[in-house]
Every structure is written in C-alpha cells, then in structure tokens.
Short mmCIF file of C-alpha atoms in Angstrom, two decimals:
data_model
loop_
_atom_site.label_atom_id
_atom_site.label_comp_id
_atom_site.label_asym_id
_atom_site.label_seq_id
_atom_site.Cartn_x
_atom_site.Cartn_y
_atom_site.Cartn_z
CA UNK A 214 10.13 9.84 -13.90
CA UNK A 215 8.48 8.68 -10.68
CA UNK A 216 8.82 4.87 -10.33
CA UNK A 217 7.66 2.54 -7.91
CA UNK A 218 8.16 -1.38 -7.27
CA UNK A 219 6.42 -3.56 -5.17
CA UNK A 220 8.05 -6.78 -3.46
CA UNK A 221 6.92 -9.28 -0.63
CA UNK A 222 4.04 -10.87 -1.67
CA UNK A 223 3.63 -14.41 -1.64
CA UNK A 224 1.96 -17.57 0.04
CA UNK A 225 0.74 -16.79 3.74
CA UNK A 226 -1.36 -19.47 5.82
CA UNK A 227 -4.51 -17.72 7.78
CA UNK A 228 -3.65 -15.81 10.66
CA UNK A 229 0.42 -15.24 9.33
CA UNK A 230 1.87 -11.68 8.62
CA UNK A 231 3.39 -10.50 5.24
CA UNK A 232 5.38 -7.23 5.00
CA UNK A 233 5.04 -5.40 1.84
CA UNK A 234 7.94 -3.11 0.39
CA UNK A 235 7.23 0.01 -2.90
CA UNK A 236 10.78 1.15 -3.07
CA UNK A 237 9.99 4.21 -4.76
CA UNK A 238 12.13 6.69 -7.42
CA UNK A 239 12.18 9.98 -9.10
CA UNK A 240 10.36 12.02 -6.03
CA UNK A 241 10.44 12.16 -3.16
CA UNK A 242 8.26 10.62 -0.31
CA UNK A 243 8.13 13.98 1.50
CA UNK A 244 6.25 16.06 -0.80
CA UNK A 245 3.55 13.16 -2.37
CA UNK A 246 0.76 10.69 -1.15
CA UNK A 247 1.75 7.11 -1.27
CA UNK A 248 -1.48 4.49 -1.08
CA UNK A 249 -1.72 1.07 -1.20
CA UNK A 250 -4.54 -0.94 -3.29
CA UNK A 251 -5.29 -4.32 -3.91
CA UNK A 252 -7.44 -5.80 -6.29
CA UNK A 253 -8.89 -9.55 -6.18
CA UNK A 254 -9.93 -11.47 -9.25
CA UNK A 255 -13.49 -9.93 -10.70
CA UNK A 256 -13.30 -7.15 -8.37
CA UNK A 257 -12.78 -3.80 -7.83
CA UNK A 258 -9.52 -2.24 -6.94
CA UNK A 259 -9.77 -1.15 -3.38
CA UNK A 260 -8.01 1.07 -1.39
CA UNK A 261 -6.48 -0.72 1.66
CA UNK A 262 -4.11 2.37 3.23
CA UNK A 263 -2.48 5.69 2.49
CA UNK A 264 0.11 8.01 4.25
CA UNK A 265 1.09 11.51 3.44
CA UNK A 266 2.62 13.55 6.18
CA UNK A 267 4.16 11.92 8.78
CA UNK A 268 2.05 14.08 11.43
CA UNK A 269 -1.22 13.34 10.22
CA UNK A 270 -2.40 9.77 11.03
CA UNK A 271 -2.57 7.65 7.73
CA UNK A 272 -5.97 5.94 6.66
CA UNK A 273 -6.86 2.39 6.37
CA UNK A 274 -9.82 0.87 4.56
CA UNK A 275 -12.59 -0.57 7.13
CA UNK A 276 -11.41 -4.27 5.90
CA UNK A 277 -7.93 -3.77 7.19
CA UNK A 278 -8.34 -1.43 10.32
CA UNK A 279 -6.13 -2.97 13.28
CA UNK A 280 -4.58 -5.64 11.29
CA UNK A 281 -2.47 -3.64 8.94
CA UNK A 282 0.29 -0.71 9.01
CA UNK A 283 1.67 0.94 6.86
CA UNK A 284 4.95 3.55 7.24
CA UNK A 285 7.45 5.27 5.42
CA UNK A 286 11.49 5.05 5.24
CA UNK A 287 12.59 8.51 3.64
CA UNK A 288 16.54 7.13 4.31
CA UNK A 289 15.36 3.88 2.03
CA UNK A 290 12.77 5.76 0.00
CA UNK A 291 10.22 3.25 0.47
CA UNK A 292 6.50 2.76 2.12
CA UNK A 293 5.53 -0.39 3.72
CA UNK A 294 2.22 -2.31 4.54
CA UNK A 295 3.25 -4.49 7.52
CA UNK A 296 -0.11 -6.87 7.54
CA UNK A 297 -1.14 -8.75 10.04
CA UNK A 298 -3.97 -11.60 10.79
CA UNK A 299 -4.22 -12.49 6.82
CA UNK A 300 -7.43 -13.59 5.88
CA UNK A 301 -8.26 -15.52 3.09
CA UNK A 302 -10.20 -12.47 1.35
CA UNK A 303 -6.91 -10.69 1.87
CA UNK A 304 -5.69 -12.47 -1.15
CA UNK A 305 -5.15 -10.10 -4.20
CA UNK A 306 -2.92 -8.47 -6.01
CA UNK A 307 -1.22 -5.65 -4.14
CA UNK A 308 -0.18 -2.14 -5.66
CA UNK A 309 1.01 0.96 -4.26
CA UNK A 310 0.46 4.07 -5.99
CA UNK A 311 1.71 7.59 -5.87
CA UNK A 312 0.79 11.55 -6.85
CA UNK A 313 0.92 15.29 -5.35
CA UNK A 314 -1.31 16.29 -3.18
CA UNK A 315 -1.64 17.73 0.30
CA UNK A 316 -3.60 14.51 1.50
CA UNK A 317 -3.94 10.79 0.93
CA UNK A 318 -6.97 9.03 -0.42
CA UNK A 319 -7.78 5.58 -0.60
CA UNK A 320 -10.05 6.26 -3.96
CA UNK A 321 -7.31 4.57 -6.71
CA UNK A 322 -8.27 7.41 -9.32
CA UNK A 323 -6.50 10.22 -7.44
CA UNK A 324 -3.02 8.66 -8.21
CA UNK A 325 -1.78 9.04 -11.76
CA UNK A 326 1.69 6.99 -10.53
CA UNK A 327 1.81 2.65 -9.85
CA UNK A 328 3.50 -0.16 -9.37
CA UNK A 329 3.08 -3.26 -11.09
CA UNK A 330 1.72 -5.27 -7.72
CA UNK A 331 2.62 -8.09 -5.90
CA UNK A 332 0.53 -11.09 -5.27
CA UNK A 333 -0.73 -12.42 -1.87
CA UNK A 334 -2.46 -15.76 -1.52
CA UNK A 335 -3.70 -16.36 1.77
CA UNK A 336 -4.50 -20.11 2.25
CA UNK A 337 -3.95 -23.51 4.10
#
C-alpha cells in the first residue's frame, strides 16, 4: 500500500525558509512521480513542484520558480521541498502526492496516491 506523510510545516516570518519532508512507503521512489501541491483556503489545489527521474530536471509552478527545490533521498525514501523567500501567499496547506508514470506533472489529478498535508503560515 503506497503511503506517504508529510512533516515540516509550520509558522515562517516573510522572507524565512521551511524544509518540507513526504517520507514515503510501499514503492519505491525510483520507479514513480512524486509532486508537491498546496492548496490555500477557497482555492484551488495547485501544483507547486514534481520530480521523477533524477536526470531529467524536475518542474516548478511559475509562483515558486527560484525560490523553491525540491529532491529526493532514495537511502531515506523521502522527497523534499526546501523553500525559500516565503511569501505570505505561500501560506497553505502542503501535500505531496504520488503515482506511475514515466513523467511528473504538476496537474493534482494525475496522482491517485497523498499525504494528508502540512500547514505553512507565512506571517509577521
């Protein structure tokens, strides 16, 4: 049963750095997409990054570009968002999300697998 858990979320002022953590189970990071998501209160869910194969660059969503990272640790199973320069509109709950699939997307119906989320407040 693939399982994944978010941690790391919490209160950040503007301009501070978070580091997300989905410690993932039941597959395995090689052969699956991993994507994060966040989704703010009366909004969408949107799709912030995704990785698949550690040779092909990942994606970010145009919001995050330059400010946030995200990479994999197969010897920990787990994908992190490193994120950087928090904004207040940053502040949502976070989710990663997992499937098959021979390349990531940041569109959140493409993954059938998720987390529960973390939240992240950005604020002074």
């Amino acid at each position: 049963q693939w399982r994944l858990v978010e941690s790391g979320g919490g209160l950040v002022q503007p301009g501070g750095s978070l580091r997300l953590s989905c410690v993932v189970s039941g597959f395995s990071l090689r052969d699956s997409n991993i994507g994060w998501f966040r989704q703010a209160p009366g909004k969408e869910r949107e799709g912030v990054s995704c990785v698949h194969d550690p040779g092909i660059r990942p994606k970010y969503g145009d919001s995050v570009k330059g400010r946030f990272i995200i990479y994999r640790d197969m010897d920990e199973n787990a994908v992190y968002l490193q994120m950087n320069s928090l904004r207040p509109e940053d502040s949502a709950v976070y989710f990663c999300a997992a499937d098959h699939g021979s390349y990531c997307s940041l569109v959140p119906a493409e993954y059938g697998y998720w987390g529960q989320g973390t939240q992240v407040i950005v604020s002074s």
